[in-house]
Amino acid sequence: MAVKLRTPLSEEDVLNLRAGEVVYLSGTIYTARDSAHRKILGLPPEELPFNPNGAVIYHCGPVVRKTRGGYEIVSAGPTTSARMNGYLDTILGLGVRGIIGKGGMDTEPFRGRAVYFAFTGGAGSLAAKSIKRVKAVHWLEELGIPEAVWVLDVQNFPLIVAIDAHGNSLYR
C-alpha cells in the first residue's frame, strides 16, 4: 500500500511508516551533500537558510540548467548516503525528519525520530519529473552547483522507506 505524505513531516508521520512501504512525497525538500552538511553543522540553527523542523534532505547533487526565470533540474539522482553517516545524528537533532538517498545509512540515529527513504540510483531523470520547480538555492557561489543546497518543490516523488523510525532496515 502506498502512502502520500507532504512536507514538513511530523513525528506522527514518521512513526507511522514501516520499512518497505512506498511513499509519494510532495512539498519542499532540500538537497545536501558532504560540503553542505559541513556548512550546516558549522552554523547556529538560527542562521540556517531553511527551517530544519520536519524537513526532508535529499542526498543529491543535481544537474541544473539556468533558465530565464531561474533554474531547471535536468537530473536529480541520489548520491551515496553512507558518506554522511558522521553528520547524521546532529542533522536529525536539528529536527530533520527524513533523508532521501541510496545505499542506506546507520540505523540507530533514525530510531524514534526520522526515516530514510531510498531512491534508485541511475534514475535521476525520473526524480527530475517529480520536481515541479526550484524555489531557491543557497551557497551556490561558495559550494558550486552539486554541493549547494537546492530548495525543491516536489510532487508525488516515489520513494521506499528503507529505514524506519523503529529500527527496521531493508539493508539488513
Short mmCIF file of C-alpha atoms in Angstrom, two decimals:
data_model
loop_
_atom_site.label_atom_id
_atom_site.label_comp_id
_atom_site.label_asym_id
_atom_site.label_seq_id
_atom_site.Cartn_x
_atom_site.Cartn_y
_atom_site.Cartn_z
CA MET A 1 0.00 0.00 0.00
CA ALA A 2 1.36 3.42 -0.91
CA VAL A 3 1.33 6.39 1.44
CA LYS A 4 1.07 10.01 0.33
CA LEU A 5 2.94 12.49 2.52
CA ARG A 6 3.52 16.24 2.44
CA THR A 7 6.43 18.10 3.98
CA PRO A 8 7.14 19.21 6.60
CA LEU A 9 6.87 15.76 8.17
CA SER A 10 5.51 15.37 11.68
CA GLU A 11 6.62 12.93 14.35
CA GLU A 12 3.38 11.04 13.74
CA ASP A 13 4.11 10.84 10.00
CA VAL A 14 7.46 9.12 10.54
CA LEU A 15 6.33 6.88 13.39
CA ASN A 16 3.51 5.51 11.23
CA LEU A 17 5.86 4.46 8.41
CA ARG A 18 7.37 0.99 8.13
CA ALA A 19 10.38 -0.26 6.19
CA GLY A 20 9.30 -1.46 2.77
CA GLU A 21 6.39 0.95 2.35
CA VAL A 22 6.12 3.02 -0.82
CA VAL A 23 5.76 6.77 -0.22
CA TYR A 24 4.80 9.51 -2.66
CA LEU A 25 6.27 12.68 -1.19
CA SER A 26 5.09 16.19 -2.03
CA GLY A 27 6.17 19.58 -0.73
CA THR A 28 9.56 21.16 -0.16
CA ILE A 29 12.79 19.17 0.06
CA TYR A 30 16.42 20.32 0.36
CA THR A 31 19.44 18.83 -1.38
CA ALA A 32 22.62 18.45 0.66
CA ARG A 33 25.86 16.61 0.04
CA ASP A 34 29.12 16.49 2.01
CA SER A 35 30.06 20.19 1.84
CA ALA A 36 26.54 21.37 2.60
CA HIS A 37 26.37 19.09 5.65
CA ARG A 38 29.64 20.52 6.96
CA LYS A 39 28.36 24.07 6.41
CA ILE A 40 25.01 23.31 8.08
CA LEU A 41 26.75 21.86 11.13
CA GLY A 42 29.10 24.86 11.31
CA LEU A 43 26.23 27.32 11.75
CA PRO A 44 23.95 28.00 14.71
CA PRO A 45 20.45 26.68 13.89
CA GLU A 46 19.00 30.21 13.76
CA GLU A 47 21.41 31.11 10.92
CA LEU A 48 20.40 28.23 8.65
CA PRO A 49 18.78 29.39 5.40
CA PHE A 50 15.92 26.91 5.90
CA ASN A 51 13.85 25.57 8.78
CA PRO A 52 15.06 22.05 9.60
CA ASN A 53 11.97 21.16 11.68
CA GLY A 54 10.16 18.41 9.79
CA ALA A 55 12.44 18.88 6.79
CA VAL A 56 13.46 16.23 4.29
CA ILE A 57 17.04 16.32 2.99
CA TYR A 58 17.91 14.68 -0.33
CA HIS A 59 21.49 13.44 -0.73
CA CYS A 60 21.77 14.66 -4.29
CA GLY A 61 23.99 16.81 -6.49
CA PRO A 62 21.54 17.74 -9.24
CA VAL A 63 22.28 18.56 -12.85
CA VAL A 64 20.90 22.09 -13.25
CA ARG A 65 20.11 24.25 -16.26
CA LYS A 66 19.93 28.05 -15.93
CA THR A 67 16.75 29.46 -17.47
CA ARG A 68 15.44 32.98 -17.98
CA GLY A 69 13.26 32.62 -14.90
CA GLY A 70 15.75 30.84 -12.66
CA TYR A 71 16.80 27.19 -12.75
CA GLU A 72 15.55 23.86 -14.02
CA ILE A 73 16.56 20.48 -12.63
CA VAL A 74 17.59 18.23 -15.52
CA SER A 75 18.55 15.19 -13.44
CA ALA A 76 18.46 14.58 -9.71
CA GLY A 77 19.80 11.15 -8.89
CA PRO A 78 20.82 10.27 -5.33
CA THR A 79 24.37 10.14 -4.08
CA THR A 80 25.67 7.51 -1.66
CA SER A 81 24.31 8.38 1.76
CA ALA A 82 26.81 6.41 3.85
CA ARG A 83 29.31 9.26 3.37
CA MET A 84 27.03 11.41 5.52
CA ASN A 85 26.83 8.96 8.46
CA GLY A 86 29.18 11.13 10.52
CA TYR A 87 26.76 14.07 10.28
CA LEU A 88 23.55 12.10 10.70
CA ASP A 89 22.90 12.30 14.44
CA THR A 90 23.45 16.06 14.54
CA ILE A 91 21.39 16.69 11.37
CA LEU A 92 18.48 14.69 12.77
CA GLY A 93 18.92 16.50 16.09
CA LEU A 94 18.05 19.74 14.28
CA GLY A 95 14.58 18.33 13.64
CA VAL A 96 15.06 16.85 10.17
CA ARG A 97 12.51 14.03 9.80
CA GLY A 98 13.56 12.43 6.55
CA ILE A 99 16.65 11.67 4.49
CA ILE A 100 16.49 10.56 0.84
CA GLY A 101 19.45 8.78 -0.72
CA LYS A 102 20.86 5.49 -1.91
CA GLY A 103 22.71 2.68 -0.25
CA GLY A 104 21.48 3.12 3.32
CA MET A 105 22.87 4.67 6.48
CA ASP A 106 23.41 3.79 10.12
CA THR A 107 20.04 2.67 11.50
CA GLU A 108 20.22 3.76 15.14
CA PRO A 109 20.13 7.57 14.69
CA PHE A 110 16.72 7.28 12.96
CA ARG A 111 15.12 5.45 15.88
CA GLY A 112 12.10 7.33 17.23
CA ARG A 113 12.63 10.46 15.15
CA ALA A 114 13.12 10.07 11.40
CA VAL A 115 13.10 7.80 8.35
CA TYR A 116 15.46 7.06 5.49
CA PHE A 117 13.85 6.98 2.06
CA ALA A 118 15.60 5.14 -0.76
CA PHE A 119 15.52 6.33 -4.35
CA THR A 120 17.03 4.22 -7.11
CA GLY A 121 20.47 5.22 -8.32
CA GLY A 122 20.67 5.85 -12.05
CA ALA A 123 17.09 7.15 -12.23
CA GLY A 124 17.89 10.87 -11.97
CA SER A 125 15.62 11.81 -14.88
CA LEU A 126 12.69 10.08 -13.13
CA ALA A 127 13.40 12.11 -10.00
CA ALA A 128 13.53 15.30 -12.07
CA LYS A 129 10.00 14.60 -13.32
CA SER A 130 8.75 14.87 -9.73
CA ILE A 131 10.48 18.23 -9.22
CA LYS A 132 7.99 20.94 -10.13
CA ARG A 133 10.25 23.92 -9.55
CA VAL A 134 13.37 25.26 -7.89
CA LYS A 135 12.19 27.53 -5.08
CA ALA A 136 15.64 28.79 -4.06
CA VAL A 137 19.31 27.90 -3.91
CA HIS A 138 21.70 28.54 -1.01
CA TRP A 139 25.50 28.74 -1.02
CA LEU A 140 25.72 28.37 -4.82
CA GLU A 141 28.70 30.71 -5.24
CA GLU A 142 30.55 29.21 -2.30
CA LEU A 143 29.88 25.49 -2.86
CA GLY A 144 29.06 25.18 -6.57
CA ILE A 145 26.11 23.54 -8.30
CA PRO A 146 26.35 19.95 -6.99
CA GLU A 147 27.13 20.91 -3.38
CA ALA A 148 24.76 23.89 -3.00
CA VAL A 149 21.51 23.47 -1.08
CA TRP A 150 18.72 23.44 -3.68
CA VAL A 151 15.23 24.09 -2.34
CA LEU A 152 12.90 21.98 -4.47
CA ASP A 153 9.14 21.75 -4.75
CA VAL A 154 8.30 18.10 -5.44
CA GLN A 155 5.05 16.34 -6.26
CA ASN A 156 4.49 12.62 -5.77
CA PHE A 157 8.21 11.84 -5.56
CA PRO A 158 8.28 7.99 -5.49
CA LEU A 159 10.30 6.62 -2.58
CA ILE A 160 10.66 3.48 -0.48
CA VAL A 161 11.02 3.59 3.29
CA ALA A 162 14.34 1.79 3.66
CA ILE A 163 14.98 2.57 7.35
CA ASP A 164 12.05 3.32 9.61
CA ALA A 165 11.88 5.03 12.99
CA HIS A 166 11.53 1.64 14.74
CA GLY A 167 14.97 0.28 13.86
CA ASN A 168 13.90 -1.75 10.83
CA SER A 169 16.10 -1.61 7.74
CA LEU A 170 15.84 -3.11 4.27
CA TYR A 171 19.65 -3.20 4.24
CA ARG A 172 19.96 -5.87 6.97
#
